[in-house]
Each structure stands twice: as C-alpha cells, then as structure tokens.
mmCIF file of C-alpha atoms and ligand atoms in Angstrom:
data_model
loop_
_atom_site.group_PDB
_atom_site.id
_atom_site.type_symbol
_atom_site.label_atom_id
_atom_site.label_comp_id
_atom_site.label_asym_id
_atom_site.label_seq_id
_atom_site.Cartn_x
_atom_site.Cartn_y
_atom_site.Cartn_z
ATOM 1 C CA MET A 7 100.280 48.942 139.241
ATOM 2 C CA PRO A 8 102.562 46.613 137.274
ATOM 3 C CA SER A 9 100.495 44.221 135.188
ATOM 4 C CA SER A 10 102.141 41.162 136.762
ATOM 5 C CA ASP A 11 100.612 42.160 140.067
ATOM 6 C CA ALA A 12 97.065 40.974 140.629
ATOM 7 C CA PRO A 13 95.498 43.111 143.308
ATOM 8 C CA GLY A 14 96.237 41.356 146.547
ATOM 9 C CA LEU A 15 96.569 37.814 145.206
ATOM 10 C CA THR A 16 99.155 37.063 147.884
ATOM 11 C CA THR A 17 96.880 38.499 150.583
ATOM 12 C CA LEU A 18 94.565 35.525 150.014
ATOM 13 C CA ARG A 19 97.027 33.418 152.022
ATOM 14 C CA SER A 20 96.332 30.193 150.224
ATOM 15 C CA GLN A 21 97.599 26.933 151.654
ATOM 16 C CA LEU A 22 100.059 25.821 148.972
ATOM 17 C CA PRO A 23 101.320 23.223 148.445
ATOM 18 C CA SER A 24 98.085 21.587 149.532
ATOM 19 C CA PRO A 25 98.337 18.740 152.086
ATOM 20 C CA VAL A 26 98.773 15.099 151.049
ATOM 21 C CA GLN A 27 96.935 12.705 153.328
ATOM 22 C CA GLU A 28 97.228 8.913 153.308
ATOM 23 C CA ILE A 29 94.039 7.083 154.150
ATOM 24 C CA THR A 30 93.543 3.494 155.194
ATOM 25 C CA ASP A 31 90.739 1.735 153.375
ATOM 26 C CA ASP A 32 90.680 -2.058 153.182
ATOM 27 C CA ARG A 33 89.307 -2.054 149.638
ATOM 28 C CA PHE A 34 92.719 -0.659 148.638
ATOM 29 C CA THR A 35 95.065 -2.180 151.225
ATOM 30 C CA HIS A 36 93.749 -5.707 150.481
ATOM 31 C CA ARG A 37 94.999 -5.250 146.942
ATOM 32 C CA GLY A 38 98.364 -3.853 147.987
ATOM 33 C CA ILE A 39 97.430 -0.330 146.873
ATOM 34 C CA ARG A 40 98.106 2.877 148.815
ATOM 35 C CA LEU A 41 95.599 5.702 148.461
ATOM 36 C CA LEU A 42 96.610 9.314 149.035
ATOM 37 C CA LEU A 43 94.242 12.258 149.019
ATOM 38 C CA LYS A 44 95.668 15.457 147.563
ATOM 39 C CA ARG A 45 93.659 17.952 149.578
ATOM 40 C CA ASP A 46 93.208 20.812 147.119
ATOM 41 C CA ASP A 47 89.889 21.419 148.871
ATOM 42 C CA LEU A 48 91.945 22.949 151.709
ATOM 43 C CA ILE A 49 93.799 25.520 149.547
ATOM 44 C CA HIS A 50 91.431 28.337 150.459
ATOM 45 C CA PRO A 51 88.107 28.455 152.331
ATOM 46 C CA GLU A 52 86.307 30.035 149.375
ATOM 47 C CA LEU A 53 88.492 29.561 146.307
ATOM 48 C CA THR A 54 88.804 25.851 146.604
ATOM 49 C CA GLY A 55 90.714 23.293 144.713
ATOM 50 C CA ASN A 56 91.492 23.427 141.076
ATOM 51 C CA LYS A 57 89.422 26.610 140.758
ATOM 52 C CA TRP A 58 92.135 28.486 142.700
ATOM 53 C CA ARG A 59 94.911 27.024 140.561
ATOM 54 C CA LYS A 60 93.037 27.923 137.373
ATOM 55 C CA LEU A 61 91.907 31.402 138.395
ATOM 56 C CA ALA A 62 95.077 32.736 139.979
ATOM 57 C CA PRO A 63 97.070 33.236 136.734
ATOM 58 C CA ASN A 64 94.001 34.737 135.060
ATOM 59 C CA LEU A 65 93.453 37.222 137.898
ATOM 60 C CA THR A 66 97.056 38.270 137.466
ATOM 61 C CA ALA A 67 96.613 38.670 133.718
ATOM 62 C CA ALA A 68 93.412 40.678 134.162
ATOM 63 C CA ALA A 69 95.487 43.295 136.012
ATOM 64 C CA GLY A 70 92.498 44.924 137.645
ATOM 65 C CA ARG A 71 90.091 44.852 134.679
ATOM 66 C CA PRO A 72 86.618 43.436 135.331
ATOM 67 C CA ILE A 73 86.508 39.642 134.868
ATOM 68 C CA LEU A 74 83.759 38.244 132.676
ATOM 69 C CA THR A 75 83.134 34.530 132.555
ATOM 70 C CA PHE A 76 80.489 31.943 131.739
ATOM 71 C CA GLY A 77 78.615 29.172 133.463
ATOM 72 C CA GLY A 78 75.437 27.226 134.006
ATOM 73 C CA ALA A 79 73.049 27.815 136.877
ATOM 74 C CA TYR A 80 75.086 25.632 139.274
ATOM 75 C CA SER A 81 78.605 26.423 138.087
ATOM 76 C CA ASN A 82 81.388 26.007 140.689
ATOM 77 C CA HIS A 83 83.537 28.158 138.437
ATOM 78 C CA LEU A 84 81.108 31.100 138.560
ATOM 79 C CA ARG A 85 81.004 30.868 142.349
ATOM 80 C CA ALA A 86 84.781 30.760 142.633
ATOM 81 C CA THR A 87 85.141 33.746 140.288
ATOM 82 C CA ALA A 88 82.560 35.736 142.256
ATOM 83 C CA ALA A 89 84.325 34.945 145.534
ATOM 84 C CA ALA A 90 87.676 35.975 144.051
ATOM 85 C CA GLY A 91 86.116 39.236 142.920
ATOM 86 C CA ARG A 92 84.856 40.027 146.391
ATOM 87 C CA LEU A 93 88.099 39.045 148.124
ATOM 88 C CA LEU A 94 90.267 41.030 145.726
ATOM 89 C CA GLY A 95 87.915 43.934 145.097
ATOM 90 C CA LEU A 96 87.576 43.140 141.375
ATOM 91 C CA PRO A 97 84.337 43.621 139.458
ATOM 92 C CA THR A 98 83.017 40.331 138.040
ATOM 93 C CA ILE A 99 80.357 39.601 135.449
ATOM 94 C CA GLY A 100 78.812 36.151 135.113
ATOM 95 C CA VAL A 101 77.185 35.245 131.810
ATOM 96 C CA VAL A 102 74.631 32.601 132.770
ATOM 97 C CA ARG A 103 73.158 30.023 130.392
ATOM 98 C CA GLY A 104 69.349 30.329 130.205
ATOM 99 C CA GLN A 105 67.432 33.543 129.586
ATOM 100 C CA GLU A 106 64.470 32.078 131.498
ATOM 101 C CA LEU A 107 66.500 32.124 134.744
ATOM 102 C CA ALA A 108 66.295 35.928 134.725
ATOM 103 C CA ASP A 109 62.621 35.770 135.693
ATOM 104 C CA GLY A 110 62.510 33.360 138.623
ATOM 105 C CA PRO A 111 64.200 33.649 142.017
ATOM 106 C CA LEU A 112 67.947 32.888 141.967
ATOM 107 C CA ASN A 113 69.026 29.415 143.032
ATOM 108 C CA PRO A 114 71.423 29.181 146.025
ATOM 109 C CA SER A 115 74.495 29.008 143.795
ATOM 110 C CA LEU A 116 73.604 32.126 141.772
ATOM 111 C CA SER A 117 72.432 33.927 144.934
ATOM 112 C CA ARG A 118 75.892 33.388 146.362
ATOM 113 C CA CYS A 119 77.437 34.820 143.179
ATOM 114 C CA ALA A 120 75.190 37.884 143.387
ATOM 115 C CA ALA A 121 75.888 38.337 147.098
ATOM 116 C CA ASP A 122 79.600 38.323 146.266
ATOM 117 C CA GLY A 123 78.983 41.247 143.941
ATOM 118 C CA MET A 124 78.964 39.383 140.637
ATOM 119 C CA ARG A 125 76.800 41.093 138.045
ATOM 120 C CA LEU A 126 74.715 38.349 136.384
ATOM 121 C CA HIS A 127 73.895 38.559 132.707
ATOM 122 C CA PHE A 128 71.462 35.906 131.480
ATOM 123 C CA THR A 129 71.622 34.765 127.912
ATOM 124 C CA ASP A 130 69.537 32.423 125.792
ATOM 125 C CA ARG A 131 70.870 28.949 125.205
ATOM 126 C CA SER A 132 71.573 29.278 121.504
ATOM 127 C CA THR A 133 73.646 32.441 121.991
ATOM 128 C CA TYR A 134 75.395 30.764 124.916
ATOM 129 C CA ARG A 135 76.315 27.769 122.760
ATOM 130 C CA ARG A 136 77.994 30.087 120.211
ATOM 131 C CA LYS A 137 79.838 32.205 122.812
ATOM 132 C CA THR A 138 83.307 31.304 121.529
ATOM 133 C CA GLU A 139 82.529 32.659 118.034
ATOM 134 C CA PRO A 140 84.105 36.144 117.890
ATOM 135 C CA GLU A 141 80.958 37.987 116.688
ATOM 136 C CA THR A 142 78.763 36.290 119.286
ATOM 137 C CA LEU A 143 81.265 37.030 122.045
ATOM 138 C CA ALA A 144 81.447 40.673 120.946
ATOM 139 C CA ALA A 145 77.644 40.875 121.037
ATOM 140 C CA ILE A 146 77.526 39.339 124.526
ATOM 141 C CA LEU A 147 80.141 41.810 125.799
ATOM 142 C CA ARG A 148 78.155 44.682 124.323
ATOM 143 C CA ALA A 149 74.850 43.432 125.749
ATOM 144 C CA ALA A 150 76.485 42.954 129.168
ATOM 145 C CA ASP A 151 78.009 46.434 128.978
ATOM 146 C CA ALA A 152 81.427 44.878 129.579
ATOM 147 C CA GLU A 153 83.511 45.576 126.497
ATOM 148 C CA ASP A 154 86.583 46.325 128.616
ATOM 149 C CA ALA A 155 86.386 43.008 130.491
ATOM 150 C CA TYR A 156 89.023 40.280 130.689
ATOM 151 C CA VAL A 157 87.254 37.169 129.380
ATOM 152 C CA VAL A 158 87.756 33.782 131.044
ATOM 153 C CA PRO A 159 86.149 30.861 129.190
ATOM 154 C CA GLU A 160 83.483 28.550 130.628
ATOM 155 C CA GLY A 161 84.909 26.319 133.346
ATOM 156 C CA GLY A 162 87.921 28.633 133.546
ATOM 157 C CA SER A 163 90.041 26.485 131.227
ATOM 158 C CA ASN A 164 92.425 28.430 129.038
ATOM 159 C CA ALA A 165 96.196 28.232 128.525
ATOM 160 C CA ARG A 166 96.884 30.256 131.683
ATOM 161 C CA ALA A 167 94.649 27.985 133.751
ATOM 162 C CA VAL A 168 96.447 24.907 132.404
ATOM 163 C CA HIS A 169 99.773 26.466 133.392
ATOM 164 C CA GLY A 170 98.316 27.115 136.856
ATOM 165 C CA CYS A 171 97.344 23.446 137.249
ATOM 166 C CA ARG A 172 100.847 22.242 136.439
ATOM 167 C CA SER A 173 101.685 22.947 140.098
ATOM 168 C CA LEU A 174 99.250 20.196 141.114
ATOM 169 C CA GLY A 175 101.422 17.683 139.258
ATOM 170 C CA GLU A 176 104.663 19.221 140.524
ATOM 171 C CA GLU A 177 103.458 18.945 144.129
ATOM 172 C CA LEU A 178 102.774 15.226 143.580
ATOM 173 C CA ARG A 179 106.243 14.388 142.242
ATOM 174 C CA GLY A 180 107.772 11.590 144.277
ATOM 175 C CA HIS A 181 104.465 10.872 146.045
ATOM 176 C CA ALA A 182 102.451 8.608 143.741
ATOM 177 C CA ASP A 183 102.601 6.408 140.630
ATOM 178 C CA VAL A 184 99.181 7.441 139.370
ATOM 179 C CA ALA A 185 97.589 10.857 139.965
ATOM 180 C CA ALA A 186 93.858 10.851 139.322
ATOM 181 C CA VAL A 187 91.419 13.723 138.871
ATOM 182 C CA ALA A 188 87.770 14.158 137.903
ATOM 183 C CA CYS A 189 87.358 16.030 134.627
ATOM 184 C CA GLY A 190 84.848 18.617 133.456
ATOM 185 C CA THR A 191 86.570 20.651 130.755
ATOM 186 C CA GLY A 192 89.851 18.735 131.237
ATOM 187 C CA GLY A 193 91.954 21.825 131.965
ATOM 188 C CA THR A 194 93.061 20.487 135.327
ATOM 189 C CA LEU A 195 94.147 17.141 133.858
ATOM 190 C CA ALA A 196 96.027 18.915 131.040
ATOM 191 C CA GLY A 197 98.098 20.830 133.612
ATOM 192 C CA LEU A 198 98.423 17.971 136.105
ATOM 193 C CA ALA A 199 99.875 15.628 133.469
ATOM 194 C CA ALA A 200 102.381 18.301 132.430
ATOM 195 C CA GLY A 201 103.591 18.784 136.008
ATOM 196 C CA LEU A 202 104.223 15.136 136.905
ATOM 197 C CA ALA A 203 107.631 13.449 136.711
ATOM 198 C CA PRO A 204 108.309 11.129 133.728
ATOM 199 C CA ASP A 205 107.735 7.964 135.820
ATOM 200 C CA GLN A 206 104.255 9.085 136.891
ATOM 201 C CA ARG A 207 101.008 9.065 134.943
ATOM 202 C CA ALA A 208 97.729 10.936 135.187
ATOM 203 C CA LEU A 209 94.283 9.358 135.031
ATOM 204 C CA GLY A 210 91.190 11.434 134.251
ATOM 205 C CA ILE A 211 87.623 10.481 135.142
ATOM 206 C CA PRO A 212 85.161 12.467 132.994
ATOM 207 C CA VAL A 213 81.944 13.417 134.815
ATOM 208 C CA LEU A 214 80.202 14.389 131.590
ATOM 209 C CA LYS A 215 78.850 11.898 129.127
ATOM 210 C CA GLY A 216 80.254 11.355 125.646
ATOM 211 C CA GLY A 217 82.293 14.513 125.207
ATOM 212 C CA PHE A 218 85.256 15.293 123.042
ATOM 213 C CA LEU A 219 87.481 15.462 126.037
ATOM 214 C CA ASP A 220 90.512 13.681 124.539
ATOM 215 C CA ALA A 221 90.661 16.237 121.746
ATOM 216 C CA ASP A 222 89.912 19.129 124.111
ATOM 217 C CA ILE A 223 92.775 18.164 126.431
ATOM 218 C CA ARG A 224 95.190 17.807 123.518
ATOM 219 C CA ALA A 225 94.110 21.249 122.280
ATOM 220 C CA LEU A 226 94.556 22.797 125.745
ATOM 221 C CA GLN A 227 98.071 21.323 126.046
ATOM 222 C CA ARG A 228 98.939 22.574 122.552
ATOM 223 C CA GLU A 229 97.693 26.050 123.481
ATOM 224 C CA ALA A 230 99.497 26.070 126.839
ATOM 225 C CA PHE A 231 102.761 24.275 126.019
ATOM 226 C CA GLY A 232 102.937 24.007 122.231
ATOM 227 C CA GLY A 233 102.376 20.243 122.213
ATOM 228 C CA PRO A 234 101.566 17.126 124.260
ATOM 229 C CA ARG A 235 102.981 16.870 127.788
ATOM 230 C CA GLY A 236 103.147 13.959 130.225
ATOM 231 C CA THR A 237 101.354 10.633 130.163
ATOM 232 C CA TRP A 238 97.614 10.663 130.659
ATOM 233 C CA SER A 239 94.517 8.656 129.859
ATOM 234 C CA LEU A 240 90.777 8.867 130.477
ATOM 235 C CA ASP A 241 88.347 6.248 131.740
ATOM 236 C CA ASP A 242 84.871 7.111 130.518
ATOM 237 C CA ARG A 243 82.875 4.559 132.513
ATOM 238 C CA PHE A 244 82.125 6.563 135.653
ATOM 239 C CA HIS A 245 79.999 9.583 134.653
ATOM 240 C CA CYS A 246 76.896 7.834 136.102
ATOM 241 C CA GLY A 247 74.616 9.268 133.418
ATOM 242 C CA GLY A 248 76.230 12.669 132.952
ATOM 243 C CA TYR A 249 76.917 15.978 134.678
ATOM 244 C CA ALA A 250 75.153 16.258 138.054
ATOM 245 C CA ARG A 251 73.527 12.857 137.462
ATOM 246 C CA THR A 252 73.898 10.192 140.059
ATOM 247 C CA THR A 253 72.920 6.601 140.777
ATOM 248 C CA PRO A 254 71.866 4.957 144.051
ATOM 249 C CA GLU A 255 75.228 3.103 144.096
ATOM 250 C CA LEU A 256 77.171 6.353 143.719
ATOM 251 C CA ASP A 257 75.187 8.052 146.504
ATOM 252 C CA ALA A 258 75.649 5.070 148.812
ATOM 253 C CA PHE A 259 79.351 4.945 147.991
ATOM 254 C CA ALA A 260 79.841 8.658 148.720
ATOM 255 C CA ASP A 261 77.898 8.499 152.020
ATOM 256 C CA ASP A 262 79.936 5.497 153.111
ATOM 257 C CA PHE A 263 83.249 7.083 152.081
ATOM 258 C CA SER A 264 82.384 10.235 154.056
ATOM 259 C CA ASP A 265 81.550 8.139 157.133
ATOM 260 C CA ARG A 266 84.664 5.964 156.919
ATOM 261 C CA HIS A 267 87.143 8.765 156.400
ATOM 262 C CA GLY A 268 85.481 11.894 157.769
ATOM 263 C CA LEU A 269 85.866 13.556 154.397
ATOM 264 C CA PRO A 270 82.939 15.600 153.098
ATOM 265 C CA VAL A 271 82.705 14.225 149.548
ATOM 266 C CA GLU A 272 81.797 16.754 146.853
ATOM 267 C CA ARG A 273 79.188 15.002 144.693
ATOM 268 C CA LEU A 274 79.523 16.383 141.151
ATOM 269 C CA TYR A 275 83.185 15.462 140.688
ATOM 270 C CA VAL A 276 85.014 14.019 143.677
ATOM 271 C CA ALA A 277 82.455 11.265 144.382
ATOM 272 C CA LYS A 278 82.802 9.936 140.822
ATOM 273 C CA LEU A 279 86.598 10.026 141.053
ATOM 274 C CA LEU A 280 86.728 8.068 144.321
ATOM 275 C CA TYR A 281 84.098 5.638 143.061
ATOM 276 C CA ALA A 282 86.141 5.074 139.900
ATOM 277 C CA LEU A 283 89.385 4.459 141.820
ATOM 278 C CA THR A 284 87.667 2.015 144.175
ATOM 279 C CA THR A 285 86.070 0.125 141.269
ATOM 280 C CA LEU A 286 89.296 0.034 139.236
ATOM 281 C CA THR A 287 91.210 -1.239 142.273
ATOM 282 C CA THR A 288 88.628 -3.979 142.856
ATOM 283 C CA GLU A 289 88.945 -4.926 139.180
ATOM 284 C CA GLY A 290 92.707 -5.311 139.609
ATOM 285 C CA ALA A 291 93.512 -2.427 137.263
ATOM 286 C CA PHE A 292 96.526 -1.360 139.369
ATOM 287 C CA ARG A 293 99.558 -3.547 140.105
ATOM 288 C CA PRO A 294 100.083 -4.346 143.816
ATOM 289 C CA GLY A 295 102.550 -1.833 145.215
ATOM 290 C CA THR A 296 100.988 1.038 143.276
ATOM 291 C CA THR A 297 100.419 4.344 145.072
ATOM 292 C CA LEU A 298 97.402 6.320 143.885
ATOM 293 C CA ALA A 299 96.825 9.999 144.546
ATOM 294 C CA ALA A 300 93.250 11.261 144.214
ATOM 295 C CA ALA A 301 92.909 15.002 143.715
ATOM 296 C CA VAL A 302 90.179 16.257 146.054
ATOM 297 C CA THR A 303 89.359 19.215 143.818
ATOM 298 C CA GLY A 304 86.491 20.639 145.816
ATOM 299 C CA ARG A 305 84.134 20.226 148.722
ATOM 300 C CA PRO A 306 80.367 20.174 149.092
ATOM 301 C CA LEU A 307 78.450 23.444 149.034
ATOM 302 C CA ASP A 308 77.386 24.429 152.514
HETATM 303 C C1 PLP B 22 85.524 22.438 138.095
HETATM 304 C C2 PLP B 22 85.807 21.223 138.870
HETATM 305 C C3 PLP B 22 86.492 20.107 138.313
HETATM 306 C C4 PLP B 22 86.819 19.997 136.852
HETATM 307 O O1 PLP B 22 87.895 20.735 136.406
HETATM 308 P P1 PLP B 22 88.224 20.828 134.840
HETATM 309 O O2 PLP B 22 89.502 21.548 134.798
HETATM 310 O O3 PLP B 22 87.101 21.608 134.220
HETATM 311 O O4 PLP B 22 88.290 19.451 134.285
HETATM 312 C C5 PLP B 22 86.803 19.052 139.148
HETATM 313 N N1 PLP B 22 86.411 19.054 140.448
HETATM 314 C C6 PLP B 22 85.741 20.077 141.004
HETATM 315 C C7 PLP B 22 85.327 19.979 142.440
HETATM 316 C C8 PLP B 22 85.409 21.187 140.241
HETATM 317 O O5 PLP B 22 84.700 22.192 140.798
#
C-alpha cells in the first residue's frame, strides 16, 4: 500500500466542509452582531470535530502502523483515536495518565476506548509528565510493547494536525470577521488562524488555567509552517477554574443555550466558547456589523 494511503480514510464518508448555521439570539442581534455556528460536530458520528481534522493526516502518515497516543482518564482525543482504530482496522494503544487507574473499574470514557479495541497502558504521573523526553518516550514504548508504533502526542497536536486544522479556517473564508474556538493544546487555533483570509482573525478561548498557550501555539505554527501565520489572540478569562471545572453560571448558560437553539452543548470546551462570545458581545467587544463564527468542535458524550 502506498504510504500516502491511510487504510480506508475515504470510506469514513466524513461531512466536509462542515455545515455553517446562522442562529438568532437576541443577546447578539441587539448589538448588531451575527452569530454563525461552524458545525464541526457533524463531520462524523464518532470522529467529531477538530479531532477528525487533527487525526486524519496522522492516520495517513501512520500508513497502517499501530497508533500510540496519550491522554488523561477523560480524554476526547483518546476516544477519537480508539474510534478511528476500530473504523479503519488499525491497532491503537492509549497511554493513560495515572497508574492507579489500572486497578479500579474503567470509567465510561476509557471503557469506550477499550471496547473500540484500544489497548490501554497505564503509567504513573511522573513518567507521564516526562513523556516528550526521548529516553522516557523510548521506555514507555518498550513497556507498552509498542516500539513499532506511530506516536501522536497528547491532545493530538503536532505539525500534521495543525495542517489538518487549516481547512477549518479555509472553510470559513468569506463567512465571518472573527472565527472563535475553544483551546486545549491550541493546535486547532494554530491551524484555523493559518487557514483564514487576511481580513479575518481568530480568537481562542483557553479552557485550561494559566498555561503557556501563547508560546505553545507559536511553536506549533513554527513547526507546521516555519513561522507565524494569520492573526490570532487569546482571551484567558473564561476557563471557569480550569479543565473540566465549571461554575453555576456556566452550567445555567449552557442549559439555556441548548434549550434556545436545540444544540447539545459539549461542556468541557464548547460551553466555555459560547459563554465567552456572549459575554464579550454584551461587553461591546465587537463592533456592530461584525459576524462571528463559533467552532462547535464537539458534542456531549452520550
Ligand atoms: C480537543 C478539543 C478541543 C481542543 O483542541 P486543541 O487543538 O487541543 O486546542 C476543543 N473542543 C473539543 C470539543 C475538543 O474535544
């Protein structure tokens, strides 16, 4: 098989470009702002959102080798990788943070990974933290009996993934002035910004607290494109306490948004993004006449 051919990637029949949907919400229309939802959650029933865009080029590069990647106990990225493995008939290995998790019953997220055929390898937190150091990585691959594996970093963000997310920006050309996305590792924002037209800008809403995301995104763009691309900025005020943390206001906002618009709002990322855009609009952060596009990068676990 030629190495440019991932096994059956085209057989996944993904819905690309993903739909753009305008919604009517008086908190935006009163300010003269249009809000579009970029429905990446509809790309594929199991490989949703930015995870599809990030994984696809890596699956191609793996060329049939087993895929080994990393994540915490509730990682969307691990679940997406496991689903891809099942759909494409590729072996997958998930290196999970927390040796202690090996003893108890698997949580629903890890059970899904295992049911999809992902081999789970639990590792202690200090080893996990050093997983990008070459000797530590080599030791993990040995311990997981996966020395031939194609390694995808935590969160799936590498240069190939950033290239894959450029299509998100390209699909939004001519649609919006500001394209906004919730950020974990920042790989999606790095690609989105690179794909937009020069008169558009990207806005990232970090869901983790106090990271080094600015520097990480610059590094990812350097790795993927050789230097900075596009116009982007981050607004750090909407993490609500950190990853998977929430506040009563955020929960109420997400419930209300779901009711108003019939959109199941994914809580770890998408809720914080929509909450941020609503707050910024109320604060007058966007000039009247501005069109915003919110990337709906995932949907709630069922
Ligand atoms: C993983 C994920 C993100 C974050 O993507 P990064 O490229 O890591 O910033 C955003 N939204 C959803 C729903 C995700 O699962």
